[in-house]
Structure formats: C-alpha cells, structure tokens
PDB file of C-alpha atoms in Angstrom:
ATOM      1  CA  ALA A   1      72.902  88.351  98.728  1.00 38.00           C
ATOM      2  CA  VAL A   2      69.826  89.032  96.633  1.00 38.00           C
ATOM      3  CA  VAL A   3      66.788  86.836  97.224  1.00 39.00           C
ATOM      4  CA  SER A   4      63.751  86.057  95.094  1.00 42.00           C
ATOM      5  CA  THR A   5      60.466  87.857  95.736  1.00 43.00           C
ATOM      6  CA  GLN A   6      58.792  84.520  96.288  1.00 47.00           C
ATOM      7  CA  SER A   7      61.312  83.140  98.752  1.00 45.00           C
ATOM      8  CA  THR A   8      62.419  79.521  98.734  1.00 44.00           C
ATOM      9  CA  GLY A   9      60.874  79.051 102.158  1.00 48.00           C
ATOM     10  CA  MET A  10      57.498  80.283 100.898  1.00 55.00           C
ATOM     11  CA  LYS A  11      57.691  78.058  97.823  1.00 57.00           C
ATOM     12  CA  ASN A  12      58.399  74.994  99.955  1.00 55.00           C
ATOM     13  CA  LEU A  13      55.325  75.547 102.115  1.00 64.00           C
ATOM     14  CA  GLY A  14      52.235  73.502 101.314  1.00 72.00           C
ATOM     15  CA  HIS A  15      48.885  75.007 100.340  1.00 72.00           C
ATOM     16  CA  ASN A  16      47.412  74.978 103.854  1.00 75.00           C
ATOM     17  CA  ALA A  17      50.654  76.145 105.470  1.00 82.00           C
ATOM     18  CA  LYS A  18      50.814  79.147 103.127  1.00 84.00           C
ATOM     19  CA  LEU A  19      47.210  80.029 103.859  1.00 83.00           C
ATOM     20  CA  LEU A  20      47.795  79.752 107.601  1.00 85.00           C
ATOM     21  CA  LEU A  21      50.911  81.915 107.443  1.00 89.00           C
ATOM     22  CA  CYS A  22      49.131  84.593 105.406  1.00 89.00           C
ATOM     23  CA  PHE A  23      46.087  84.469 107.663  1.00 86.00           C
ATOM     24  CA  MET A  24      48.133  84.874 110.843  1.00 89.00           C
ATOM     25  CA  GLY A  25      50.054  87.770 109.303  1.00 91.00           C
ATOM     26  CA  ILE A  26      46.836  89.483 108.203  1.00 89.00           C
ATOM     27  CA  PHE A  27      45.137  88.852 111.540  1.00 87.00           C
ATOM     28  CA  CYS A  28      47.965  90.155 113.736  1.00 89.00           C
ATOM     29  CA  CYS A  29      48.659  93.252 111.648  1.00 90.00           C
ATOM     30  CA  TYR A  30      45.055  94.275 111.055  1.00 85.00           C
ATOM     31  CA  PHE A  31      43.960  93.548 114.596  1.00 82.00           C
ATOM     32  CA  TYR A  32      46.368  96.245 115.748  1.00 88.00           C
ATOM     33  CA  TYR A  33      45.453  98.357 112.684  1.00 89.00           C
ATOM     34  CA  GLY A  34      41.800  98.324 113.759  1.00 82.00           C
ATOM     35  CA  VAL A  35      42.640  99.311 117.329  1.00 85.00           C
ATOM     36  CA  VAL A  36      44.698 102.309 116.182  1.00 91.00           C
ATOM     37  CA  GLN A  37      42.101 103.251 113.545  1.00 87.00           C
ATOM     38  CA  GLU A  38      39.292 103.415 116.089  1.00 85.00           C
ATOM     39  CA  LYS A  39      41.488 105.383 118.493  1.00 88.00           C
ATOM     40  CA  ILE A  40      42.260 107.991 115.811  1.00 91.00           C
ATOM     41  CA  THR A  41      38.790 108.349 114.298  1.00 85.00           C
ATOM     42  CA  ARG A  42      36.692 108.088 117.464  1.00 83.00           C
ATOM     43  CA  GLY A  43      39.080 109.549 120.047  1.00 86.00           C
ATOM     44  CA  THR A  44      39.486 113.162 121.206  1.00 88.00           C
ATOM     45  CA  TYR A  45      42.608 115.303 121.366  1.00 91.00           C
ATOM     46  CA  GLY A  46      43.662 118.209 123.552  1.00 87.00           C
ATOM     47  CA  ALA A  47      41.799 120.088 126.259  1.00 83.00           C
ATOM     48  CA  GLU A  48      39.158 121.074 123.681  1.00 87.00           C
ATOM     49  CA  LYS A  49      38.508 117.373 122.970  1.00 89.00           C
ATOM     50  CA  GLU A  50      38.794 117.839 119.218  1.00 91.00           C
ATOM     51  CA  ARG A  51      37.873 114.944 116.928  1.00 91.00           C
ATOM     52  CA  TYR A  52      39.960 113.911 113.908  1.00 92.00           C
ATOM     53  CA  TYR A  53      37.820 114.017 110.741  1.00 88.00           C
ATOM     54  CA  TYR A  54      40.456 114.032 107.973  1.00 90.00           C
ATOM     55  CA  THR A  55      40.095 110.532 106.554  1.00 83.00           C
ATOM     56  CA  MET A  56      41.575 111.390 103.138  1.00 86.00           C
ATOM     57  CA  PHE A  57      44.783 112.615 104.748  1.00 92.00           C
ATOM     58  CA  LEU A  58      44.896 109.498 106.920  1.00 90.00           C
ATOM     59  CA  VAL A  59      44.596 107.238 103.864  1.00 86.00           C
ATOM     60  CA  PHE A  60      47.183 109.364 102.012  1.00 92.00           C
ATOM     61  CA  CYS A  61      49.733 108.798 104.794  1.00 94.00           C
ATOM     62  CA  GLN A  62      48.845 105.106 104.821  1.00 92.00           C
ATOM     63  CA  CYS A  63      49.448 104.805 101.058  1.00 91.00           C
ATOM     64  CA  ILE A  64      52.838 106.532 101.343  1.00 95.00           C
ATOM     65  CA  ILE A  65      54.029 104.032 103.940  1.00 96.00           C
ATOM     66  CA  ASN A  66      52.548 101.125 101.954  1.00 95.00           C
ATOM     67  CA  ALA A  67      54.375 102.208  98.788  1.00 95.00           C
ATOM     68  CA  LEU A  68      57.679 102.732 100.618  1.00 95.00           C
ATOM     69  CA  PHE A  69      57.409  99.285 102.174  1.00 95.00           C
ATOM     70  CA  ALA A  70      56.720  97.597  98.821  1.00 93.00           C
ATOM     71  CA  LYS A  71      59.548  99.495  97.122  1.00 92.00           C
ATOM     72  CA  GLY A  72      61.916  98.478  99.897  1.00 92.00           C
ATOM     73  CA  ILE A  73      61.028  94.813  99.406  1.00 91.00           C
ATOM     74  CA  LEU A  74      61.562  95.093  95.648  1.00 89.00           C
ATOM     75  CA  LEU A  75      64.954  96.772  96.124  1.00 88.00           C
ATOM     76  CA  ILE A  76      66.290  93.844  98.157  1.00 87.00           C
ATOM     77  CA  THR A  77      64.776  91.150  95.940  1.00 82.00           C
ATOM     78  CA  ASP A  78      65.591  89.879  92.472  1.00 71.00           C
ATOM     79  CA  SER A  79      62.334  90.579  90.647  1.00 69.00           C
ATOM     80  CA  PRO A  80      61.751  90.186  86.888  1.00 71.00           C
ATOM     81  CA  ALA A  81      60.434  93.126  84.878  1.00 70.00           C
ATOM     82  CA  ASP A  82      56.680  93.538  85.179  1.00 74.00           C
ATOM     83  CA  LYS A  83      54.616  93.596  81.967  1.00 78.00           C
ATOM     84  CA  THR A  84      51.187  94.398  83.379  1.00 80.00           C
ATOM     85  CA  PRO A  85      49.391  97.257  81.523  1.00 84.00           C
ATOM     86  CA  LYS A  86      49.659 100.435  83.569  1.00 82.00           C
ATOM     87  CA  HIS A  87      45.963 101.282  83.160  1.00 85.00           C
ATOM     88  CA  LEU A  88      45.026  98.164  85.136  1.00 86.00           C
ATOM     89  CA  SER A  89      47.188  99.306  88.038  1.00 83.00           C
ATOM     90  CA  PHE A  90      45.629 102.770  87.911  1.00 86.00           C
ATOM     91  CA  ILE A  91      42.048 101.459  87.883  1.00 89.00           C
ATOM     92  CA  CYS A  92      42.905  99.101  90.729  1.00 88.00           C
ATOM     93  CA  GLY A  93      44.457 101.963  92.700  1.00 85.00           C
ATOM     94  CA  VAL A  94      41.422 104.214  92.220  1.00 87.00           C
ATOM     95  CA  THR A  95      38.902 101.585  93.363  1.00 90.00           C
ATOM     96  CA  TYR A  96      41.186 100.506  96.198  1.00 84.00           C
ATOM     97  CA  VAL A  97      41.585 103.986  97.644  1.00 81.00           C
ATOM     98  CA  GLY A  98      37.891 104.725  97.149  1.00 85.00           C
ATOM     99  CA  ALA A  99      36.968 101.626  99.147  1.00 87.00           C
ATOM    100  CA  MET A 100      39.339 102.632 101.949  1.00 77.00           C
ATOM    101  CA  LEU A 101      38.020 106.201 102.079  1.00 76.00           C
ATOM    102  CA  ALA A 102      34.403 105.120 102.207  1.00 85.00           C
ATOM    103  CA  SER A 103      35.148 102.501 104.860  1.00 82.00           C
ATOM    104  CA  ASN A 104      37.156 104.870 107.052  1.00 72.00           C
ATOM    105  CA  ALA A 105      34.585 107.670 106.675  1.00 78.00           C
ATOM    106  CA  SER A 106      31.786 105.326 107.792  1.00 84.00           C
ATOM    107  CA  LEU A 107      33.334 105.244 111.280  1.00 77.00           C
ATOM    108  CA  LYS A 108      31.948 108.733 111.861  1.00 78.00           C
ATOM    109  CA  TRP A 109      28.443 107.209 111.962  1.00 82.00           C
ATOM    110  CA  VAL A 110      28.926 103.540 112.874  1.00 79.00           C
ATOM    111  CA  ASN A 111      31.154 101.809 115.419  1.00 75.00           C
ATOM    112  CA  TYR A 112      34.071  99.585 114.453  1.00 67.00           C
ATOM    113  CA  PRO A 113      32.291  96.196 114.905  1.00 67.00           C
ATOM    114  CA  THR A 114      29.482  97.381 112.597  1.00 73.00           C
ATOM    115  CA  GLN A 115      32.041  98.518 110.030  1.00 74.00           C
ATOM    116  CA  VAL A 116      34.002  95.274 109.973  1.00 67.00           C
ATOM    117  CA  LEU A 117      30.836  93.140 109.873  1.00 68.00           C
ATOM    118  CA  GLY A 118      29.533  95.192 106.959  1.00 75.00           C
ATOM    119  CA  LYS A 119      32.855  94.729 105.194  1.00 73.00           C
ATOM    120  CA  SER A 120      32.536  91.000 105.841  1.00 71.00           C
ATOM    121  CA  CYS A 121      30.144  91.002 102.871  1.00 77.00           C
ATOM    122  CA  LYS A 122      33.163  91.670 100.649  1.00 80.00           C
ATOM    123  CA  PRO A 123      33.160  88.124  99.108  1.00 80.00           C
ATOM    124  CA  ILE A 124      29.747  88.908  97.575  1.00 83.00           C
ATOM    125  CA  PRO A 125      30.762  91.783  95.252  1.00 86.00           C
ATOM    126  CA  VAL A 126      34.112  90.115  94.573  1.00 86.00           C
ATOM    127  CA  MET A 127      32.290  86.966  93.466  1.00 85.00           C
ATOM    128  CA  ILE A 128      29.454  88.634  91.529  1.00 86.00           C
ATOM    129  CA  LEU A 129      31.617  91.157  89.689  1.00 86.00           C
ATOM    130  CA  GLY A 130      34.228  88.457  89.106  1.00 83.00           C
ATOM    131  CA  VAL A 131      31.585  86.389  87.293  1.00 84.00           C
ATOM    132  CA  PHE A 132      30.276  89.249  85.161  1.00 82.00           C
ATOM    133  CA  LEU A 133      33.472  91.206  84.505  1.00 81.00           C
ATOM    134  CA  ALA A 134      36.327  88.701  84.829  1.00 73.00           C
ATOM    135  CA  GLY A 135      34.709  85.521  83.479  1.00 74.00           C
ATOM    136  CA  LYS A 136      34.972  83.583  86.745  1.00 78.00           C
ATOM    137  CA  ARG A 137      32.855  80.492  87.424  1.00 79.00           C
ATOM    138  CA  TYR A 138      32.274  78.914  90.846  1.00 79.00           C
ATOM    139  CA  ASN A 139      30.718  75.647  91.995  1.00 79.00           C
ATOM    140  CA  LEU A 140      27.378  75.512  93.832  1.00 83.00           C
ATOM    141  CA  VAL A 141      28.944  75.012  97.268  1.00 83.00           C
ATOM    142  CA  LYS A 142      30.960  78.208  96.843  1.00 82.00           C
ATOM    143  CA  TYR A 143      27.743  80.186  96.243  1.00 84.00           C
ATOM    144  CA  LEU A 144      26.060  78.460  99.208  1.00 87.00           C
ATOM    145  CA  SER A 145      28.936  79.207 101.574  1.00 84.00           C
ATOM    146  CA  VAL A 146      28.950  82.872 100.571  1.00 80.00           C
ATOM    147  CA  LEU A 147      25.156  83.014 101.026  1.00 84.00           C
ATOM    148  CA  LEU A 148      25.567  81.724 104.592  1.00 87.00           C
ATOM    149  CA  ILE A 149      28.099  84.470 105.240  1.00 76.00           C
ATOM    150  CA  VAL A 150      25.617  87.092 104.022  1.00 73.00           C
ATOM    151  CA  ILE A 151      22.786  85.690 106.185  1.00 82.00           C
ATOM    152  CA  GLY A 152      25.057  85.706 109.232  1.00 80.00           C
ATOM    153  CA  VAL A 153      26.138  89.276 108.597  1.00 72.00           C
ATOM    154  CA  ALA A 154      22.516  90.388 108.090  1.00 70.00           C
ATOM    155  CA  LEU A 155      21.576  88.870 111.447  1.00 77.00           C
ATOM    156  CA  PHE A 156      24.460  90.635 113.096  1.00 70.00           C
ATOM    157  CA  MET A 157      23.691  94.063 111.603  1.00 62.00           C
ATOM    158  CA  TYR A 158      19.930  93.892 112.177  1.00 64.00           C
ATOM    159  CA  LYS A 159      18.845  96.579 114.640  1.00 58.00           C
ATOM    160  CA  ASP A 160      15.829  95.886 116.831  1.00 57.00           C
ATOM    161  CA  GLY A 161      13.117  98.462 116.246  1.00 49.00           C
ATOM    162  CA  LYS A 162      11.624 100.363 119.154  1.00 45.00           C
ATOM    163  CA  SER A 163       9.091 103.046 118.308  1.00 41.00           C
ATOM    164  CA  ASP A 164       8.548 102.571 114.570  1.00 45.00           C
ATOM    165  CA  GLY A 165       8.890  98.785 114.404  1.00 44.00           C
ATOM    166  CA  SER A 166      11.572  99.032 111.736  1.00 44.00           C
ATOM    167  CA  GLY A 167      14.608  96.873 112.414  1.00 46.00           C
ATOM    168  CA  PHE A 168      16.960  98.086 109.703  1.00 50.00           C
ATOM    169  CA  SER A 169      18.523 101.506 110.009  1.00 58.00           C
ATOM    170  CA  PHE A 170      20.121 102.641 106.764  1.00 66.00           C
ATOM    171  CA  GLY A 171      21.928 105.956 106.963  1.00 76.00           C
ATOM    172  CA  SER A 172      25.110 107.676 105.876  1.00 80.00           C
ATOM    173  CA  GLY A 173      27.393 105.102 107.507  1.00 81.00           C
ATOM    174  CA  GLU A 174      25.627 102.163 105.858  1.00 81.00           C
ATOM    175  CA  MET A 175      25.630 103.929 102.466  1.00 87.00           C
ATOM    176  CA  LEU A 176      29.381 104.455 102.725  1.00 89.00           C
ATOM    177  CA  LEU A 177      29.849 100.772 103.574  1.00 87.00           C
ATOM    178  CA  LEU A 178      27.807  99.758 100.505  1.00 88.00           C
ATOM    179  CA  THR A 179      29.942 102.039  98.320  1.00 90.00           C
ATOM    180  CA  SER A 180      33.089 100.556  99.810  1.00 90.00           C
ATOM    181  CA  LEU A 181      31.892  97.011  99.085  1.00 90.00           C
ATOM    182  CA  THR A 182      31.153  97.822  95.439  1.00 91.00           C
ATOM    183  CA  LEU A 183      34.610  99.304  94.988  1.00 92.00           C
ATOM    184  CA  ASP A 184      36.099  96.239  96.703  1.00 90.00           C
ATOM    185  CA  GLY A 185      34.443  94.095  94.051  1.00 90.00           C
ATOM    186  CA  LEU A 186      35.885  96.197  91.232  1.00 91.00           C
ATOM    187  CA  THR A 187      39.305  96.005  92.875  1.00 90.00           C
ATOM    188  CA  GLY A 188      39.013  92.219  92.892  1.00 88.00           C
ATOM    189  CA  VAL A 189      38.222  92.204  89.164  1.00 88.00           C
ATOM    190  CA  SER A 190      41.300  94.346  88.427  1.00 88.00           C
ATOM    191  CA  GLN A 191      43.512  92.155  90.603  1.00 87.00           C
ATOM    192  CA  GLU A 192      42.283  89.010  88.849  1.00 85.00           C
ATOM    193  CA  LYS A 193      43.224  90.512  85.491  1.00 86.00           C
ATOM    194  CA  MET A 194      46.608  91.634  86.846  1.00 86.00           C
ATOM    195  CA  ARG A 195      47.248  88.065  88.010  1.00 83.00           C
ATOM    196  CA  GLY A 196      46.691  86.980  84.426  1.00 81.00           C
ATOM    197  CA  TYR A 197      49.793  88.950  83.460  1.00 83.00           C
ATOM    198  CA  GLY A 198      51.845  87.245  86.161  1.00 80.00           C
ATOM    199  CA  MET A 199      52.124  90.357  88.350  1.00 80.00           C
ATOM    200  CA  LYS A 200      53.843  89.507  91.645  1.00 84.00           C
ATOM    201  CA  ALA A 201      52.681  90.514  95.091  1.00 88.00           C
ATOM    202  CA  HIS A 202      54.933  93.485  95.836  1.00 90.00           C
ATOM    203  CA  PHE A 203      54.737  94.924  92.313  1.00 89.00           C
ATOM    204  CA  MET A 204      50.956  94.855  92.713  1.00 88.00           C
ATOM    205  CA  MET A 205      51.221  96.472  96.141  1.00 91.00           C
ATOM    206  CA  LEU A 206      53.567  99.207  94.891  1.00 92.00           C
ATOM    207  CA  MET A 207      51.624 100.078  91.741  1.00 89.00           C
ATOM    208  CA  MET A 208      48.257 100.136  93.495  1.00 88.00           C
ATOM    209  CA  ASN A 209      49.489 102.443  96.233  1.00 91.00           C
ATOM    210  CA  LEU A 210      51.300 104.766  93.792  1.00 92.00           C
ATOM    211  CA  SER A 211      48.123 105.039  91.717  1.00 88.00           C
ATOM    212  CA  ALA A 212      46.137 105.688  94.877  1.00 87.00           C
ATOM    213  CA  LEU A 213      48.591 108.410  95.911  1.00 91.00           C
ATOM    214  CA  VAL A 214      47.984 110.298  92.662  1.00 90.00           C
ATOM    215  CA  VAL A 215      44.236 110.273  93.271  1.00 87.00           C
ATOM    216  CA  MET A 216      44.621 111.169  96.936  1.00 89.00           C
ATOM    217  CA  ALA A 217      46.998 114.068  96.242  1.00 92.00           C
ATOM    218  CA  MET A 218      44.565 115.627  93.767  1.00 91.00           C
ATOM    219  CA  SER A 219      41.638 115.140  96.144  1.00 89.00           C
ATOM    220  CA  LEU A 220      43.489 116.627  99.112  1.00 92.00           C
ATOM    221  CA  LEU A 221      44.529 119.697  97.137  1.00 93.00           C
ATOM    222  CA  ALA A 222      41.079 120.149  95.583  1.00 93.00           C
ATOM    223  CA  THR A 223      39.274 120.006  98.934  1.00 91.00           C
ATOM    224  CA  GLY A 224      41.953 121.772 100.971  1.00 93.00           C
ATOM    225  CA  GLU A 225      41.801 118.983 103.543  1.00 93.00           C
ATOM    226  CA  VAL A 226      45.576 118.609 103.515  1.00 94.00           C
ATOM    227  CA  TRP A 227      46.034 122.024 105.145  1.00 95.00           C
ATOM    228  CA  GLU A 228      43.345 121.384 107.740  1.00 94.00           C
ATOM    229  CA  ALA A 229      44.885 118.006 108.610  1.00 94.00           C
ATOM    230  CA  ILE A 230      48.384 119.487 108.904  1.00 95.00           C
ATOM    231  CA  ALA A 231      47.007 122.219 111.158  1.00 95.00           C
ATOM    232  CA  PHE A 232      45.319 119.577 113.330  1.00 94.00           C
ATOM    233  CA  CYS A 233      48.586 117.622 113.610  1.00 94.00           C
ATOM    234  CA  THR A 234      50.390 120.842 114.526  1.00 94.00           C
ATOM    235  CA  ARG A 235      47.884 121.536 117.301  1.00 93.00           C
ATOM    236  CA  HIS A 236      47.975 117.927 118.500  1.00 93.00           C
ATOM    237  CA  PRO A 237      51.405 116.430 117.686  1.00 93.00           C
ATOM    238  CA  GLU A 238      50.575 113.370 119.788  1.00 92.00           C
ATOM    239  CA  ILE A 239      48.519 112.074 116.861  1.00 93.00           C
ATOM    240  CA  VAL A 240      51.549 111.864 114.532  1.00 94.00           C
ATOM    241  CA  PRO A 241      53.033 108.674 116.071  1.00 94.00           C
ATOM    242  CA  GLU A 242      49.566 107.131 115.952  1.00 94.00           C
ATOM    243  CA  ILE A 243      49.258 107.888 112.210  1.00 95.00           C
ATOM    244  CA  VAL A 244      52.733 106.459 111.551  1.00 95.00           C
ATOM    245  CA  THR A 245      51.931 103.329 113.564  1.00 94.00           C
ATOM    246  CA  PHE A 246      48.644 103.025 111.690  1.00 95.00           C
ATOM    247  CA  GLY A 247      50.547 103.192 108.387  1.00 95.00           C
ATOM    248  CA  PHE A 248      53.142 100.585 109.346  1.00 95.00           C
ATOM    249  CA  ALA A 249      50.435  98.171 110.536  1.00 95.00           C
ATOM    250  CA  SER A 250      48.724  98.667 107.173  1.00 93.00           C
ATOM    251  CA  ALA A 251      51.949  98.043 105.213  1.00 95.00           C
ATOM    252  CA  LEU A 252      52.736  94.822 107.050  1.00 95.00           C
ATOM    253  CA  GLY A 253      49.146  93.637 106.642  1.00 93.00           C
ATOM    254  CA  GLN A 254      49.140  94.523 102.940  1.00 93.00           C
ATOM    255  CA  ASN A 255      52.311  92.493 102.521  1.00 93.00           C
ATOM    256  CA  PHE A 256      50.391  89.346 103.475  1.00 94.00           C
ATOM    257  CA  ILE A 257      47.253  90.406 101.620  1.00 92.00           C
ATOM    258  CA  PHE A 258      49.040  90.823  98.297  1.00 91.00           C
ATOM    259  CA  ILE A 259      50.893  87.541  98.748  1.00 91.00           C
ATOM    260  CA  THR A 260      47.477  85.934  99.242  1.00 90.00           C
ATOM    261  CA  VAL A 261      46.021  87.665  96.162  1.00 88.00           C
ATOM    262  CA  SER A 262      49.030  86.673  94.055  1.00 85.00           C
ATOM    263  CA  GLU A 263      49.069  83.050  95.252  1.00 85.00           C
ATOM    264  CA  PHE A 264      45.362  82.249  95.757  1.00 84.00           C
ATOM    265  CA  GLY A 265      43.304  85.027  94.136  1.00 83.00           C
ATOM    266  CA  PRO A 266      41.190  87.952  95.411  1.00 85.00           C
ATOM    267  CA  LEU A 267      38.160  85.840  96.411  1.00 82.00           C
ATOM    268  CA  MET A 268      40.216  83.656  98.753  1.00 82.00           C
ATOM    269  CA  CYS A 269      41.793  86.801 100.149  1.00 84.00           C
ATOM    270  CA  SER A 270      38.381  88.348 100.810  1.00 80.00           C
ATOM    271  CA  ILE A 271      37.239  85.177 102.595  1.00 78.00           C
ATOM    272  CA  MET A 272      40.392  85.165 104.717  1.00 80.00           C
ATOM    273  CA  THR A 273      39.985  88.807 105.699  1.00 76.00           C
ATOM    274  CA  THR A 274      36.347  88.135 106.561  1.00 71.00           C
ATOM    275  CA  THR A 275      37.453  85.446 109.012  1.00 69.00           C
ATOM    276  CA  ARG A 276      40.022  87.803 110.453  1.00 72.00           C
ATOM    277  CA  LYS A 277      37.389  90.465 111.032  1.00 63.00           C
ATOM    278  CA  PHE A 278      35.391  88.254 113.386  1.00 65.00           C
ATOM    279  CA  PHE A 279      38.400  87.900 115.642  1.00 67.00           C
ATOM    280  CA  THR A 280      38.898  91.661 115.324  1.00 64.00           C
ATOM    281  CA  ILE A 281      35.326  92.201 116.493  1.00 65.00           C
ATOM    282  CA  LEU A 282      35.926  90.104 119.593  1.00 61.00           C
ATOM    283  CA  GLY A 283      38.993  92.191 120.343  1.00 67.00           C
ATOM    284  CA  SER A 284      37.026  95.409 119.841  1.00 68.00           C
ATOM    285  CA  VAL A 285      34.301  94.140 122.173  1.00 68.00           C
ATOM    286  CA  LEU A 286      36.867  93.439 124.887  1.00 62.00           C
ATOM    287  CA  LEU A 287      38.822  96.681 124.435  1.00 72.00           C
ATOM    288  CA  PHE A 288      36.036  99.198 123.741  1.00 67.00           C
ATOM    289  CA  GLY A 289      32.994  97.639 125.371  1.00 68.00           C
ATOM    290  CA  ASN A 290      30.922  97.193 122.201  1.00 66.00           C
ATOM    291  CA  ALA A 291      28.602  94.499 123.556  1.00 70.00           C
ATOM    292  CA  LEU A 292      27.056  91.839 121.279  1.00 73.00           C
ATOM    293  CA  ALA A 293      23.457  90.590 121.575  1.00 78.00           C
ATOM    294  CA  THR A 294      22.541  86.888 121.488  1.00 83.00           C
ATOM    295  CA  ARG A 295      21.221  87.309 117.931  1.00 81.00           C
ATOM    296  CA  GLN A 296      24.576  88.759 116.882  1.00 76.00           C
ATOM    297  CA  TRP A 297      26.442  85.778 118.296  1.00 81.00           C
ATOM    298  CA  ILE A 298      24.101  83.489 116.317  1.00 87.00           C
ATOM    299  CA  GLY A 299      24.887  85.480 113.185  1.00 81.00           C
ATOM    300  CA  THR A 300      28.585  85.116 113.885  1.00 76.00           C
ATOM    301  CA  GLY A 301      28.170  81.337 114.162  1.00 83.00           C
ATOM    302  CA  ILE A 302      26.346  81.190 110.814  1.00 86.00           C
ATOM    303  CA  VAL A 303      29.139  83.130 109.142  1.00 78.00           C
ATOM    304  CA  PHE A 304      31.726  80.729 110.522  1.00 78.00           C
ATOM    305  CA  ALA A 305      29.604  77.802 109.249  1.00 85.00           C
ATOM    306  CA  GLY A 306      29.753  79.326 105.777  1.00 83.00           C
ATOM    307  CA  LEU A 307      33.514  79.790 106.017  1.00 73.00           C
ATOM    308  CA  ILE A 308      34.019  76.174 107.118  1.00 78.00           C
ATOM    309  CA  LEU A 309      31.777  74.910 104.301  1.00 82.00           C
ATOM    310  CA  ASN A 310      33.812  76.898 101.802  1.00 73.00           C
ATOM    311  CA  ASP A 311      37.092  75.589 103.175  1.00 69.00           C
ATOM    312  CA  ARG A 312      35.941  71.953 103.026  1.00 73.00           C
ATOM    313  CA  PHE A 313      34.002  71.816  99.773  1.00 69.00           C
ATOM    314  CA  GLY A 314      34.163  75.113  97.923  1.00 60.00           C
ATOM    315  CA  ARG A 315      37.670  75.229  96.522  1.00 57.00           C
ATOM    316  CA  THR A 316      36.946  74.083  92.980  1.00 47.00           C
ATOM    317  CA  VAL A 317      36.969  77.115  90.702  1.00 50.00           C
ATOM    318  CA  LYS A 318      36.773  77.273  86.952  1.00 47.00           C
ATOM    319  CA  VAL A 319      38.113  80.271  85.063  1.00 46.00           C
ATOM    320  CA  ASP A 320      36.920  81.162  81.595  1.00 45.00           C
ATOM    321  CA  LYS A 321      39.621  82.131  79.164  1.00 42.00           C
ATOM    322  CA  LEU A 322      38.910  85.689  78.086  1.00 39.00           C
TER     323      LEU A 322
END
C-alpha cells in the first residue's frame, strides 16, 4: 500500500510531540554522525599514520547517500507534483554544500567541540538574513533569546591569553566557521521561500542534495581531489565502511531536519540543532577527552537559558507577504 509523505501518525501528533520526535531523531543520528566525522577527519590510517584531508569527496559521498535516501522515501510514498522553481533548489543546494564543506574543513584546525559551538551561532544568520531577504519579522523575546545564545557561545569559544594578553584567536578554522554560518543563513532564506511554494520535506531533501552533487562533481574534477581520495581509499580500504556509515547517519538525520524545516521553518530547525550540539559536545568530551573549563560550562548554561526563553515566550512570528 502507498502511504502519504506526511504520514497519518505524524499528522496526529501535537506540536510539542512533533518537535520532540524530530529533536530525538536529529540528536541520535547526528551524535553518531559527529563521532564518525571526528574519527575520519582527525584519525590516522595505516602504518604510515596518514591523515584523511579530502573533505569535498567526503561531502560528495554524503550527498549521494542523502539523495538516494530521499528518492527511496518518495518512491514508496504518494507525493503530489512539486511546483517549486528549480533555481531555488539549486541556490539552496549550492549554499548548503558550501556550508558543509567549510564546516568539515574547519576540523583540520579546530577540534569538534569548537566546531559545533561555533555552528551553534547558526540562528543568528538565519534570523538576520531572514529579516532582510525573506521579509521575516520576530518579536523582541526571540531576538533576546538568540542574543543569549550568542553570548553563551562567545564565552565558550573565548581562549585565555598567555603571552600576548589576547583572548580571541581567529585563524583559518574560525574563518571557515564564519563562512559556513553565512551560507547557513542563505540556505535558511532559500528554504523559507521554498516553503512558500508548499515544497514537502523529502522533495526539498532530494532537490538540495542533487543540486549539491552537481556542484561537488565539478569541484572534484576541477581540483583533482576525486582521484586523490580514491587512491587514499584504495590504500586504506578500512575507511570505506566509515564513509558509508557517515553518509547513512547524515541521511537519517537529514530526514528529521527537513521534516522540521517543512513543518516549523528553518529558524526553529536551527534552534533545535543548536540544542542538539550541546549534547553532542558532552559526548565528545567523554569520548575524546576534550575537557571544558568552568567558563565554558557557564557559557553552556547561558545558551540553554536562551533556548528555554525562546521555547517559552519566543514562538510568535510574523511573516511579511512578499
């Protein structure tokens, strides 16, 4: 029997139950995703202890598995024809893959907790660019809650100075994180406009990943990275199951992310993934020994205060008709 993309069970769930289900799905999938990601990008392979540096190829494999997953869901569901302009999907795919590449590449210079805390600022560009480019309007409490999140993240990422008295260290890893955040904001704008056309979760997931694959294929061929990555996998075949596992964790996580975007919007999704990242950090601390200072725990508490404030009082959102 053919079922609807938005299943009856999902429709019958209340607002909070849907959010909880999506959050748990995102948390479980991306917790494991983060563990495998750090193992691939920061681990060593073979007797020569080679490092894996081919982030474009890693994202390319991830997008293939994401697209196959979304297509599989659409094949077994009864989905109406999609009328979203193709250029929106392409723009969304380009910004989406750019954000992933920049984020993954930053792991060469920063550890995983620093990466996920930096990406916890994602609600800021999503909100700001949503206001200027998508006509969104938010109440004062929404701005305040996001400001608390930023303050908490700043406290966490602050690095105590030693010889030069400078606390902030801004290098290649931080620049890549800033680029990733900007592209995240542009992705949110595109997704908001796609929602306006009634685009469903798995259509959005499929089209974004197909668009990303086009960009990735051209980039891999232009740089020649594809051949270097294949050679690395040939020398160290033990990495192949890790890449496949990484891709499947991404596909399952994206399934819940795009349901959240379709049902609640990109800003709510960014806030949910921010919450998830704090639990991911705790897991990374336990598994990889990335210790947190007292100041960083205080920052974490401030971020959670902002998230709670948003959940209690920051839901009201007005949307301008464009």
